[in-house]
């Protein structure tokens, strides 16, 4: 029984980028002084999703591709929780792509961390939507998110750049906890077993956080920089876009906060039941 309440040890291969993502998340929750019982981590299916097993907060393992609807439900049902959805690039941008688009658009108050390794790790190495292959160029999720009306926070980290990843995780949590909505953090998190991209990704990244001329509150600058970098075979890291005036989607009245005294609805219930009577 005790095991149920004890976080598991990571099962990732030695060198997997997901260790860095978990470390940054735990450190950020500690730095922001958020109690475990005020956090819920929800995960999709994949090597990345097992992060949820390792952290002693509330947790939920959703169906593959369905972590965002579940997380939105949690955020609406209990707005006092800090809700964090995690998953892989297959989970988020293949089977779950529709949910990703509409979550960015609706802007619920939750953090979404995608561990992008450009491969299906758990199922042993199939191409994912972000993989550059001979068949097709990989999708850039940050530019997809930028194109969706309502986008309020878009950032990219790299699991090897731990100091920046920590800062980005804190910034994402702060965005959501301030009620500004959906904070999307894509972390380049290499899979050493099926797609080891540590060296190639490091050489491709342009760290926007170190560029004094880059303004992350300027949507058109975010787009044009992303497109220009892509043309050079490169990609941005850091806070790509931030709307500090955004307002997270209002939760409908919380079930937990409602007076559920059945007596007050008795006449309505009787009316409904009577309407079925023959
Ligand atoms: C509905 C459904 N379809 C397919 C699968 C098989 N499946 C499990 S994980 C996965 C992809 C994992 O890739 P990703 O989301 O990138 O996570 P990673 O393992 O790379 O972290 C697939 C296709 C499943 N579990 N459920
Ligand atoms: S298979 Fe890849 S993604 Fe999965 S744990 Fe190993 S290194 Fe990480
Ligand atoms: Mg993956």
PDB file of C-alpha atoms and ligand atoms in Angstrom:
ATOM      1  CA  UNK A   1       0.000   0.000   0.000  1.00  0.00           C
ATOM      2  CA  UNK A   2       2.778   2.423   0.902  1.00  0.00           C
ATOM      3  CA  UNK A   3       4.114   2.042  -2.628  1.00  0.00           C
ATOM      4  CA  UNK A   4       1.090   3.876  -4.006  1.00  0.00           C
ATOM      5  CA  UNK A   5       2.228   7.020  -2.242  1.00  0.00           C
ATOM      6  CA  UNK A   6       5.917   6.702  -2.981  1.00  0.00           C
ATOM      7  CA  UNK A   7       7.210   8.232  -6.219  1.00  0.00           C
ATOM      8  CA  UNK A   8       8.968   5.798  -8.534  1.00  0.00           C
ATOM      9  CA  UNK A   9      12.575   6.026  -9.678  1.00  0.00           C
ATOM     10  CA  UNK A  10      13.028   7.128 -13.310  1.00  0.00           C
ATOM     11  CA  UNK A  11      13.205   4.250 -15.788  1.00  0.00           C
ATOM     12  CA  UNK A  12      14.902   6.278 -18.533  1.00  0.00           C
ATOM     13  CA  UNK A  13      18.054   5.156 -20.323  1.00  0.00           C
ATOM     14  CA  UNK A  14      21.261   6.724 -18.960  1.00  0.00           C
ATOM     15  CA  UNK A  15      21.716  10.033 -20.766  1.00  0.00           C
ATOM     16  CA  UNK A  16      18.051  10.528 -21.725  1.00  0.00           C
ATOM     17  CA  UNK A  17      17.208  14.230 -21.877  1.00  0.00           C
ATOM     18  CA  UNK A  18      14.099  13.695 -19.766  1.00  0.00           C
ATOM     19  CA  UNK A  19      16.227  13.577 -16.589  1.00  0.00           C
ATOM     20  CA  UNK A  20      17.052  17.252 -17.165  1.00  0.00           C
ATOM     21  CA  UNK A  21      13.393  18.154 -17.620  1.00  0.00           C
ATOM     22  CA  UNK A  22      12.402  16.472 -14.365  1.00  0.00           C
ATOM     23  CA  UNK A  23      15.291  18.138 -12.527  1.00  0.00           C
ATOM     24  CA  UNK A  24      14.317  21.598 -13.804  1.00  0.00           C
ATOM     25  CA  UNK A  25      10.672  21.029 -12.911  1.00  0.00           C
ATOM     26  CA  UNK A  26      11.387  19.838  -9.373  1.00  0.00           C
ATOM     27  CA  UNK A  27      13.829  22.671  -8.760  1.00  0.00           C
ATOM     28  CA  UNK A  28      11.353  25.240 -10.090  1.00  0.00           C
ATOM     29  CA  UNK A  29       8.519  23.978  -7.890  1.00  0.00           C
ATOM     30  CA  UNK A  30      10.826  24.166  -4.882  1.00  0.00           C
ATOM     31  CA  UNK A  31      12.097  27.652  -5.805  1.00  0.00           C
ATOM     32  CA  UNK A  32       8.559  28.950  -6.196  1.00  0.00           C
ATOM     33  CA  UNK A  33       7.691  27.378  -2.865  1.00  0.00           C
ATOM     34  CA  UNK A  34       4.704  25.472  -4.230  1.00  0.00           C
ATOM     35  CA  UNK A  35       3.513  22.735  -1.897  1.00  0.00           C
ATOM     36  CA  UNK A  36       3.189  19.230  -3.371  1.00  0.00           C
ATOM     37  CA  UNK A  37      -0.496  19.083  -2.548  1.00  0.00           C
ATOM     38  CA  UNK A  38      -1.089  22.216  -4.631  1.00  0.00           C
ATOM     39  CA  UNK A  39       0.322  20.649  -7.811  1.00  0.00           C
ATOM     40  CA  UNK A  40      -1.068  18.098 -10.231  1.00  0.00           C
ATOM     41  CA  UNK A  41       1.096  16.634 -12.974  1.00  0.00           C
ATOM     42  CA  UNK A  42      -0.715  14.902 -15.813  1.00  0.00           C
ATOM     43  CA  UNK A  43       1.115  12.898 -18.450  1.00  0.00           C
ATOM     44  CA  UNK A  44       0.613  11.415 -21.878  1.00  0.00           C
ATOM     45  CA  UNK A  45       1.895   7.980 -22.846  1.00  0.00           C
ATOM     46  CA  UNK A  46       5.556   7.766 -23.821  1.00  0.00           C
ATOM     47  CA  UNK A  47       8.964   7.560 -22.139  1.00  0.00           C
ATOM     48  CA  UNK A  48       8.483  11.256 -21.358  1.00  0.00           C
ATOM     49  CA  UNK A  49       5.119  10.665 -19.691  1.00  0.00           C
ATOM     50  CA  UNK A  50       6.682   8.469 -17.037  1.00  0.00           C
ATOM     51  CA  UNK A  51       7.995  11.684 -15.455  1.00  0.00           C
ATOM     52  CA  UNK A  52       4.642  11.834 -13.722  1.00  0.00           C
ATOM     53  CA  UNK A  53       5.463   8.657 -11.764  1.00  0.00           C
ATOM     54  CA  UNK A  54       8.611  10.183 -10.292  1.00  0.00           C
ATOM     55  CA  UNK A  55       7.345  13.343  -8.616  1.00  0.00           C
ATOM     56  CA  UNK A  56       5.365  13.183  -5.395  1.00  0.00           C
ATOM     57  CA  UNK A  57       2.576  15.592  -6.370  1.00  0.00           C
ATOM     58  CA  UNK A  58      -0.935  14.623  -7.387  1.00  0.00           C
ATOM     59  CA  UNK A  59      -0.759  12.820 -10.718  1.00  0.00           C
ATOM     60  CA  UNK A  60      -2.691  11.257 -13.553  1.00  0.00           C
ATOM     61  CA  UNK A  61      -1.612   9.239 -16.559  1.00  0.00           C
ATOM     62  CA  UNK A  62      -3.894  10.075 -19.489  1.00  0.00           C
ATOM     63  CA  UNK A  63      -4.512   8.121 -22.690  1.00  0.00           C
ATOM     64  CA  UNK A  64      -1.951   8.647 -25.461  1.00  0.00           C
ATOM     65  CA  UNK A  65      -2.552  12.097 -26.976  1.00  0.00           C
ATOM     66  CA  UNK A  66      -5.247  13.077 -24.490  1.00  0.00           C
ATOM     67  CA  UNK A  67      -3.329  14.754 -21.715  1.00  0.00           C
ATOM     68  CA  UNK A  68      -4.498  18.280 -22.566  1.00  0.00           C
ATOM     69  CA  UNK A  69      -8.278  17.729 -22.326  1.00  0.00           C
ATOM     70  CA  UNK A  70      -7.730  15.955 -19.003  1.00  0.00           C
ATOM     71  CA  UNK A  71      -5.472  18.760 -17.737  1.00  0.00           C
ATOM     72  CA  UNK A  72      -7.957  21.418 -18.835  1.00  0.00           C
ATOM     73  CA  UNK A  73     -10.666  19.607 -16.898  1.00  0.00           C
ATOM     74  CA  UNK A  74      -8.481  19.563 -13.791  1.00  0.00           C
ATOM     75  CA  UNK A  75      -7.635  23.251 -14.143  1.00  0.00           C
ATOM     76  CA  UNK A  76     -11.315  24.139 -14.498  1.00  0.00           C
ATOM     77  CA  UNK A  77     -12.469  21.884 -11.662  1.00  0.00           C
ATOM     78  CA  UNK A  78      -9.920  23.234  -9.206  1.00  0.00           C
ATOM     79  CA  UNK A  79      -8.439  26.595 -10.196  1.00  0.00           C
ATOM     80  CA  UNK A  80      -6.341  26.621  -7.010  1.00  0.00           C
ATOM     81  CA  UNK A  81      -4.144  23.778  -8.287  1.00  0.00           C
ATOM     82  CA  UNK A  82      -1.005  24.395 -10.320  1.00  0.00           C
ATOM     83  CA  UNK A  83      -1.669  22.108 -13.270  1.00  0.00           C
ATOM     84  CA  UNK A  84       1.238  20.781 -15.336  1.00  0.00           C
ATOM     85  CA  UNK A  85       0.754  18.576 -18.392  1.00  0.00           C
ATOM     86  CA  UNK A  86       3.788  16.698 -19.731  1.00  0.00           C
ATOM     87  CA  UNK A  87       4.344  14.410 -22.687  1.00  0.00           C
ATOM     88  CA  UNK A  88       6.264  13.618 -25.826  1.00  0.00           C
ATOM     89  CA  UNK A  89       6.320  15.052 -29.318  1.00  0.00           C
ATOM     90  CA  UNK A  90       4.345  12.093 -30.662  1.00  0.00           C
ATOM     91  CA  UNK A  91       1.792  12.476 -27.907  1.00  0.00           C
ATOM     92  CA  UNK A  92       1.451  16.233 -28.424  1.00  0.00           C
ATOM     93  CA  UNK A  93       1.942  16.810 -32.151  1.00  0.00           C
ATOM     94  CA  UNK A  94       0.700  13.575 -33.788  1.00  0.00           C
ATOM     95  CA  UNK A  95      -2.257  11.891 -32.078  1.00  0.00           C
ATOM     96  CA  UNK A  96      -2.791  14.899 -29.775  1.00  0.00           C
ATOM     97  CA  UNK A  97      -2.241  17.669 -32.343  1.00  0.00           C
ATOM     98  CA  UNK A  98      -5.870  18.796 -32.374  1.00  0.00           C
ATOM     99  CA  UNK A  99      -5.909  19.156 -28.613  1.00  0.00           C
ATOM    100  CA  UNK A 100      -2.668  21.133 -28.765  1.00  0.00           C
ATOM    101  CA  UNK A 101      -4.116  23.608 -31.282  1.00  0.00           C
ATOM    102  CA  UNK A 102      -7.299  24.156 -29.283  1.00  0.00           C
ATOM    103  CA  UNK A 103      -5.499  24.388 -25.957  1.00  0.00           C
ATOM    104  CA  UNK A 104      -3.292  27.176 -27.297  1.00  0.00           C
ATOM    105  CA  UNK A 105      -6.413  28.842 -28.690  1.00  0.00           C
ATOM    106  CA  UNK A 106      -8.517  28.533 -25.519  1.00  0.00           C
ATOM    107  CA  UNK A 107      -5.645  29.488 -23.232  1.00  0.00           C
ATOM    108  CA  UNK A 108      -6.566  27.564 -20.043  1.00  0.00           C
ATOM    109  CA  UNK A 109      -4.402  28.123 -16.979  1.00  0.00           C
ATOM    110  CA  UNK A 110      -1.940  25.259 -17.226  1.00  0.00           C
ATOM    111  CA  UNK A 111       1.681  24.593 -18.108  1.00  0.00           C
ATOM    112  CA  UNK A 112       2.397  22.187 -20.981  1.00  0.00           C
ATOM    113  CA  UNK A 113       5.912  20.746 -21.168  1.00  0.00           C
ATOM    114  CA  UNK A 114       6.661  18.694 -24.270  1.00  0.00           C
ATOM    115  CA  UNK A 115       9.828  16.615 -24.230  1.00  0.00           C
ATOM    116  CA  UNK A 116      10.696  16.706 -27.908  1.00  0.00           C
ATOM    117  CA  UNK A 117      13.162  14.010 -28.973  1.00  0.00           C
ATOM    118  CA  UNK A 118      11.878  13.885 -32.564  1.00  0.00           C
ATOM    119  CA  UNK A 119      11.115  10.198 -32.242  1.00  0.00           C
ATOM    120  CA  UNK A 120       8.686   7.745 -30.677  1.00  0.00           C
ATOM    121  CA  UNK A 121      10.970   6.566 -27.887  1.00  0.00           C
ATOM    122  CA  UNK A 122       8.689   4.207 -25.978  1.00  0.00           C
ATOM    123  CA  UNK A 123       7.678   2.242 -29.077  1.00  0.00           C
ATOM    124  CA  UNK A 124      11.313   1.931 -30.185  1.00  0.00           C
ATOM    125  CA  UNK A 125      12.223   4.508 -32.749  1.00  0.00           C
ATOM    126  CA  UNK A 126       9.496   5.373 -35.265  1.00  0.00           C
ATOM    127  CA  UNK A 127       9.494   8.830 -36.911  1.00  0.00           C
ATOM    128  CA  UNK A 128       7.591  11.519 -35.050  1.00  0.00           C
ATOM    129  CA  UNK A 129       6.083  14.709 -36.543  1.00  0.00           C
ATOM    130  CA  UNK A 130       9.108  16.781 -35.492  1.00  0.00           C
ATOM    131  CA  UNK A 131      11.658  14.443 -37.082  1.00  0.00           C
ATOM    132  CA  UNK A 132      13.618  15.696 -40.098  1.00  0.00           C
ATOM    133  CA  UNK A 133      13.735  12.679 -42.344  1.00  0.00           C
ATOM    134  CA  UNK A 134      14.125  11.891 -46.005  1.00  0.00           C
ATOM    135  CA  UNK A 135      10.331  11.565 -46.121  1.00  0.00           C
ATOM    136  CA  UNK A 136       9.487  15.017 -44.751  1.00  0.00           C
ATOM    137  CA  UNK A 137      10.831  18.062 -42.956  1.00  0.00           C
ATOM    138  CA  UNK A 138      10.041  18.126 -39.241  1.00  0.00           C
ATOM    139  CA  UNK A 139       7.298  20.297 -37.775  1.00  0.00           C
ATOM    140  CA  UNK A 140       8.362  23.236 -35.592  1.00  0.00           C
ATOM    141  CA  UNK A 141       5.826  23.281 -32.771  1.00  0.00           C
ATOM    142  CA  UNK A 142       6.763  26.785 -31.656  1.00  0.00           C
ATOM    143  CA  UNK A 143       5.875  28.247 -35.050  1.00  0.00           C
ATOM    144  CA  UNK A 144       2.664  26.216 -35.071  1.00  0.00           C
ATOM    145  CA  UNK A 145       1.776  27.688 -31.673  1.00  0.00           C
ATOM    146  CA  UNK A 146       2.672  31.217 -32.821  1.00  0.00           C
ATOM    147  CA  UNK A 147       0.157  30.924 -35.656  1.00  0.00           C
ATOM    148  CA  UNK A 148      -2.744  30.167 -33.314  1.00  0.00           C
ATOM    149  CA  UNK A 149      -4.802  33.138 -32.085  1.00  0.00           C
ATOM    150  CA  UNK A 150      -4.754  33.262 -28.300  1.00  0.00           C
ATOM    151  CA  UNK A 151      -1.167  32.048 -27.865  1.00  0.00           C
ATOM    152  CA  UNK A 152       0.120  33.561 -24.634  1.00  0.00           C
ATOM    153  CA  UNK A 153       3.483  31.934 -23.762  1.00  0.00           C
ATOM    154  CA  UNK A 154       5.790  29.975 -26.061  1.00  0.00           C
ATOM    155  CA  UNK A 155       9.311  28.931 -25.127  1.00  0.00           C
ATOM    156  CA  UNK A 156      11.907  26.372 -26.073  1.00  0.00           C
ATOM    157  CA  UNK A 157      14.575  24.917 -23.819  1.00  0.00           C
ATOM    158  CA  UNK A 158      17.288  22.326 -24.266  1.00  0.00           C
ATOM    159  CA  UNK A 159      17.769  19.677 -21.612  1.00  0.00           C
ATOM    160  CA  UNK A 160      21.556  20.124 -21.774  1.00  0.00           C
ATOM    161  CA  UNK A 161      21.245  23.856 -20.957  1.00  0.00           C
ATOM    162  CA  UNK A 162      20.067  23.280 -17.418  1.00  0.00           C
ATOM    163  CA  UNK A 163      20.357  26.846 -16.084  1.00  0.00           C
ATOM    164  CA  UNK A 164      18.198  28.264 -18.875  1.00  0.00           C
ATOM    165  CA  UNK A 165      15.781  25.340 -18.683  1.00  0.00           C
ATOM    166  CA  UNK A 166      15.260  26.100 -15.020  1.00  0.00           C
ATOM    167  CA  UNK A 167      14.576  29.786 -15.813  1.00  0.00           C
ATOM    168  CA  UNK A 168      12.125  28.862 -18.569  1.00  0.00           C
ATOM    169  CA  UNK A 169      10.282  26.412 -16.330  1.00  0.00           C
ATOM    170  CA  UNK A 170       9.948  29.061 -13.632  1.00  0.00           C
ATOM    171  CA  UNK A 171       8.731  31.596 -16.224  1.00  0.00           C
ATOM    172  CA  UNK A 172       6.133  29.141 -17.552  1.00  0.00           C
ATOM    173  CA  UNK A 173       4.870  28.370 -14.045  1.00  0.00           C
ATOM    174  CA  UNK A 174       4.704  32.073 -13.192  1.00  0.00           C
ATOM    175  CA  UNK A 175       2.752  32.849 -16.379  1.00  0.00           C
ATOM    176  CA  UNK A 176       0.106  30.266 -15.550  1.00  0.00           C
ATOM    177  CA  UNK A 177       0.003  30.973 -11.825  1.00  0.00           C
ATOM    178  CA  UNK A 178      -0.542  34.667 -12.573  1.00  0.00           C
ATOM    179  CA  UNK A 179      -3.698  33.640 -14.469  1.00  0.00           C
ATOM    180  CA  UNK A 180      -2.310  34.486 -17.928  1.00  0.00           C
ATOM    181  CA  UNK A 181      -3.162  31.067 -19.328  1.00  0.00           C
ATOM    182  CA  UNK A 182      -1.487  28.299 -21.277  1.00  0.00           C
ATOM    183  CA  UNK A 183       2.300  28.249 -20.966  1.00  0.00           C
ATOM    184  CA  UNK A 184       3.816  26.053 -23.661  1.00  0.00           C
ATOM    185  CA  UNK A 185       7.409  24.965 -23.083  1.00  0.00           C
ATOM    186  CA  UNK A 186       8.975  22.668 -25.653  1.00  0.00           C
ATOM    187  CA  UNK A 187      12.160  21.098 -24.360  1.00  0.00           C
ATOM    188  CA  UNK A 188      14.586  19.542 -26.809  1.00  0.00           C
ATOM    189  CA  UNK A 189      15.208  16.366 -24.859  1.00  0.00           C
ATOM    190  CA  UNK A 190      17.301  13.914 -26.873  1.00  0.00           C
ATOM    191  CA  UNK A 191      16.691  10.182 -26.979  1.00  0.00           C
ATOM    192  CA  UNK A 192      20.174   8.678 -26.753  1.00  0.00           C
ATOM    193  CA  UNK A 193      18.922   5.244 -27.759  1.00  0.00           C
ATOM    194  CA  UNK A 194      16.932   5.920 -30.948  1.00  0.00           C
ATOM    195  CA  UNK A 195      17.779   9.476 -32.074  1.00  0.00           C
ATOM    196  CA  UNK A 196      20.810  11.024 -30.400  1.00  0.00           C
ATOM    197  CA  UNK A 197      20.585  14.700 -31.354  1.00  0.00           C
ATOM    198  CA  UNK A 198      22.578  16.328 -28.503  1.00  0.00           C
ATOM    199  CA  UNK A 199      25.384  17.620 -30.727  1.00  0.00           C
ATOM    200  CA  UNK A 200      23.336  18.544 -33.788  1.00  0.00           C
ATOM    201  CA  UNK A 201      20.698  20.438 -31.807  1.00  0.00           C
ATOM    202  CA  UNK A 202      23.252  22.342 -29.778  1.00  0.00           C
ATOM    203  CA  UNK A 203      24.854  23.599 -32.998  1.00  0.00           C
ATOM    204  CA  UNK A 204      21.466  24.640 -34.439  1.00  0.00           C
ATOM    205  CA  UNK A 205      20.154  26.695 -31.521  1.00  0.00           C
ATOM    206  CA  UNK A 206      20.009  30.484 -31.417  1.00  0.00           C
ATOM    207  CA  UNK A 207      19.509  31.563 -27.812  1.00  0.00           C
ATOM    208  CA  UNK A 208      17.054  34.469 -27.971  1.00  0.00           C
ATOM    209  CA  UNK A 209      17.392  35.106 -24.224  1.00  0.00           C
ATOM    210  CA  UNK A 210      20.950  36.319 -24.885  1.00  0.00           C
ATOM    211  CA  UNK A 211      19.989  38.654 -27.734  1.00  0.00           C
ATOM    212  CA  UNK A 212      19.372  42.208 -26.439  1.00  0.00           C
ATOM    213  CA  UNK A 213      17.634  43.145 -29.713  1.00  0.00           C
ATOM    214  CA  UNK A 214      15.048  40.375 -29.465  1.00  0.00           C
ATOM    215  CA  UNK A 215      11.669  41.379 -28.022  1.00  0.00           C
ATOM    216  CA  UNK A 216       9.589  38.331 -27.004  1.00  0.00           C
ATOM    217  CA  UNK A 217       6.448  40.457 -26.685  1.00  0.00           C
ATOM    218  CA  UNK A 218       6.567  41.247 -30.422  1.00  0.00           C
ATOM    219  CA  UNK A 219       4.609  38.555 -32.282  1.00  0.00           C
ATOM    220  CA  UNK A 220       5.810  39.522 -35.752  1.00  0.00           C
ATOM    221  CA  UNK A 221       9.431  39.517 -34.582  1.00  0.00           C
ATOM    222  CA  UNK A 222       8.879  36.045 -33.135  1.00  0.00           C
ATOM    223  CA  UNK A 223       7.555  34.803 -36.466  1.00  0.00           C
ATOM    224  CA  UNK A 224      10.166  36.429 -38.666  1.00  0.00           C
ATOM    225  CA  UNK A 225      13.060  35.245 -36.489  1.00  0.00           C
ATOM    226  CA  UNK A 226      11.722  31.690 -36.526  1.00  0.00           C
ATOM    227  CA  UNK A 227      11.297  31.676 -40.300  1.00  0.00           C
ATOM    228  CA  UNK A 228      14.729  33.262 -40.879  1.00  0.00           C
ATOM    229  CA  UNK A 229      16.453  30.762 -38.595  1.00  0.00           C
ATOM    230  CA  UNK A 230      14.660  27.880 -40.258  1.00  0.00           C
ATOM    231  CA  UNK A 231      15.949  29.001 -43.656  1.00  0.00           C
ATOM    232  CA  UNK A 232      19.475  28.688 -42.216  1.00  0.00           C
ATOM    233  CA  UNK A 233      18.762  25.232 -40.773  1.00  0.00           C
ATOM    234  CA  UNK A 234      18.669  26.681 -37.258  1.00  0.00           C
ATOM    235  CA  UNK A 235      15.998  27.202 -34.582  1.00  0.00           C
ATOM    236  CA  UNK A 236      15.284  29.537 -31.661  1.00  0.00           C
ATOM    237  CA  UNK A 237      15.658  28.751 -27.953  1.00  0.00           C
ATOM    238  CA  UNK A 238      14.501  30.800 -24.974  1.00  0.00           C
ATOM    239  CA  UNK A 239      11.276  32.751 -24.512  1.00  0.00           C
ATOM    240  CA  UNK A 240      10.006  33.035 -28.078  1.00  0.00           C
ATOM    241  CA  UNK A 241       6.732  34.843 -27.368  1.00  0.00           C
ATOM    242  CA  UNK A 242       5.035  36.172 -24.269  1.00  0.00           C
ATOM    243  CA  UNK A 243       1.836  38.151 -23.883  1.00  0.00           C
ATOM    244  CA  UNK A 244       1.895  39.577 -20.385  1.00  0.00           C
ATOM    245  CA  UNK A 245      -1.607  41.000 -20.834  1.00  0.00           C
ATOM    246  CA  UNK A 246      -3.170  37.637 -21.654  1.00  0.00           C
ATOM    247  CA  UNK A 247      -6.002  36.367 -19.505  1.00  0.00           C
ATOM    248  CA  UNK A 248      -6.371  32.630 -18.953  1.00  0.00           C
ATOM    249  CA  UNK A 249      -9.717  31.130 -19.836  1.00  0.00           C
ATOM    250  CA  UNK A 250     -12.169  31.573 -17.010  1.00  0.00           C
ATOM    251  CA  UNK A 251     -13.103  28.299 -15.429  1.00  0.00           C
ATOM    252  CA  UNK A 252     -16.804  27.585 -15.304  1.00  0.00           C
ATOM    253  CA  UNK A 253     -18.073  27.563 -11.694  1.00  0.00           C
ATOM    254  CA  UNK A 254     -16.052  24.918  -9.916  1.00  0.00           C
ATOM    255  CA  UNK A 255     -17.937  21.775  -8.863  1.00  0.00           C
ATOM    256  CA  UNK A 256     -15.905  21.715  -5.674  1.00  0.00           C
ATOM    257  CA  UNK A 257     -17.076  25.213  -4.811  1.00  0.00           C
ATOM    258  CA  UNK A 258     -20.779  24.700  -5.483  1.00  0.00           C
ATOM    259  CA  UNK A 259     -23.489  24.175  -2.921  1.00  0.00           C
ATOM    260  CA  UNK A 260     -24.656  20.718  -3.952  1.00  0.00           C
ATOM    261  CA  UNK A 261     -27.590  20.584  -1.591  1.00  0.00           C
ATOM    262  CA  UNK A 262     -29.965  18.342  -3.613  1.00  0.00           C
ATOM    263  CA  UNK A 263     -33.016  19.734  -1.829  1.00  0.00           C
ATOM    264  CA  UNK A 264     -32.646  23.051  -3.630  1.00  0.00           C
ATOM    265  CA  UNK A 265     -33.097  21.308  -6.997  1.00  0.00           C
ATOM    266  CA  UNK A 266     -35.805  18.897  -5.908  1.00  0.00           C
ATOM    267  CA  UNK A 267     -38.585  20.539  -7.939  1.00  0.00           C
ATOM    268  CA  UNK A 268     -36.413  20.551 -11.055  1.00  0.00           C
ATOM    269  CA  UNK A 269     -35.510  16.849 -10.585  1.00  0.00           C
ATOM    270  CA  UNK A 270     -39.203  15.952 -10.061  1.00  0.00           C
ATOM    271  CA  UNK A 271     -40.115  17.892 -13.195  1.00  0.00           C
ATOM    272  CA  UNK A 272     -37.508  16.009 -15.259  1.00  0.00           C
ATOM    273  CA  UNK A 273     -38.585  12.607 -13.899  1.00  0.00           C
ATOM    274  CA  UNK A 274     -42.269  13.419 -14.435  1.00  0.00           C
ATOM    275  CA  UNK A 275     -41.536  14.369 -18.037  1.00  0.00           C
ATOM    276  CA  UNK A 276     -40.510  10.713 -18.665  1.00  0.00           C
ATOM    277  CA  UNK A 277     -43.627   9.277 -17.015  1.00  0.00           C
ATOM    278  CA  UNK A 278     -46.017   7.596 -19.422  1.00  0.00           C
TER     279      UNK A 278
HETATM  280  C1  LIG B   1      -4.127   5.292 -28.735  1.00  0.00           C
HETATM  281  C2  LIG B   1      -2.707   4.817 -28.764  1.00  0.00           C
HETATM  282  N1  LIG B   1      -2.051   4.751 -29.933  1.00  0.00           N
HETATM  283  C3  LIG B   1      -0.768   4.322 -29.958  1.00  0.00           C
HETATM  284  C4  LIG B   1      -0.133   3.958 -28.818  1.00  0.00           C
HETATM  285  C5  LIG B   1       1.289   3.447 -28.877  1.00  0.00           C
HETATM  286  N2  LIG B   1       2.231   4.448 -28.422  1.00  0.00           N
HETATM  287  C6  LIG B   1       2.640   4.495 -27.135  1.00  0.00           C
HETATM  288  S1  LIG B   1       3.740   5.704 -26.845  1.00  0.00           S
HETATM  289  C7  LIG B   1       3.701   6.166 -28.474  1.00  0.00           C
HETATM  290  C8  LIG B   1       4.547   7.301 -29.003  1.00  0.00           C
HETATM  291  C9  LIG B   1       5.564   7.773 -28.049  1.00  0.00           C
HETATM  292  O1  LIG B   1       6.271   8.849 -28.591  1.00  0.00           O
HETATM  293  P1  LIG B   1       6.304  10.246 -27.867  1.00  0.00           P
HETATM  294  O2  LIG B   1       4.947  10.737 -27.582  1.00  0.00           O
HETATM  295  O3  LIG B   1       7.152  11.155 -28.703  1.00  0.00           O
HETATM  296  O4  LIG B   1       6.987   9.927 -26.452  1.00  0.00           O
HETATM  297  P2  LIG B   1       8.476   9.472 -26.127  1.00  0.00           P
HETATM  298  O5  LIG B   1       8.386   8.018 -25.842  1.00  0.00           O
HETATM  299  O6  LIG B   1       9.333   9.761 -27.312  1.00  0.00           O
HETATM  300  O7  LIG B   1       8.843  10.263 -24.936  1.00  0.00           O
HETATM  301  C10 LIG B   1       2.817   5.386 -29.219  1.00  0.00           C
HETATM  302  C11 LIG B   1       2.564   5.557 -30.673  1.00  0.00           C
HETATM  303  C12 LIG B   1      -0.856   4.054 -27.599  1.00  0.00           C
HETATM  304  N3  LIG B   1      -0.291   3.755 -26.417  1.00  0.00           N
HETATM  305  N4  LIG B   1      -2.137   4.466 -27.606  1.00  0.00           N
HETATM  306  S1  LIG B   2      14.273   5.171 -25.290  1.00  0.00           S
HETATM  307 FE1  LIG B   2      14.960   7.288 -25.631  1.00  0.00          FE
HETATM  308  S2  LIG B   2      13.300   8.579 -24.801  1.00  0.00           S
HETATM  309 FE2  LIG B   2      13.056   6.496 -23.960  1.00  0.00          FE
HETATM  310  S3  LIG B   2      14.133   6.536 -21.989  1.00  0.00           S
HETATM  311 FE3  LIG B   2      15.569   5.761 -23.530  1.00  0.00          FE
HETATM  312  S4  LIG B   2      16.684   7.582 -24.213  1.00  0.00           S
HETATM  313 FE4  LIG B   2      14.840   8.310 -23.166  1.00  0.00          FE
HETATM  314 MG1  LIG B   3       9.186  11.490 -28.597  1.00  0.00          MG
END
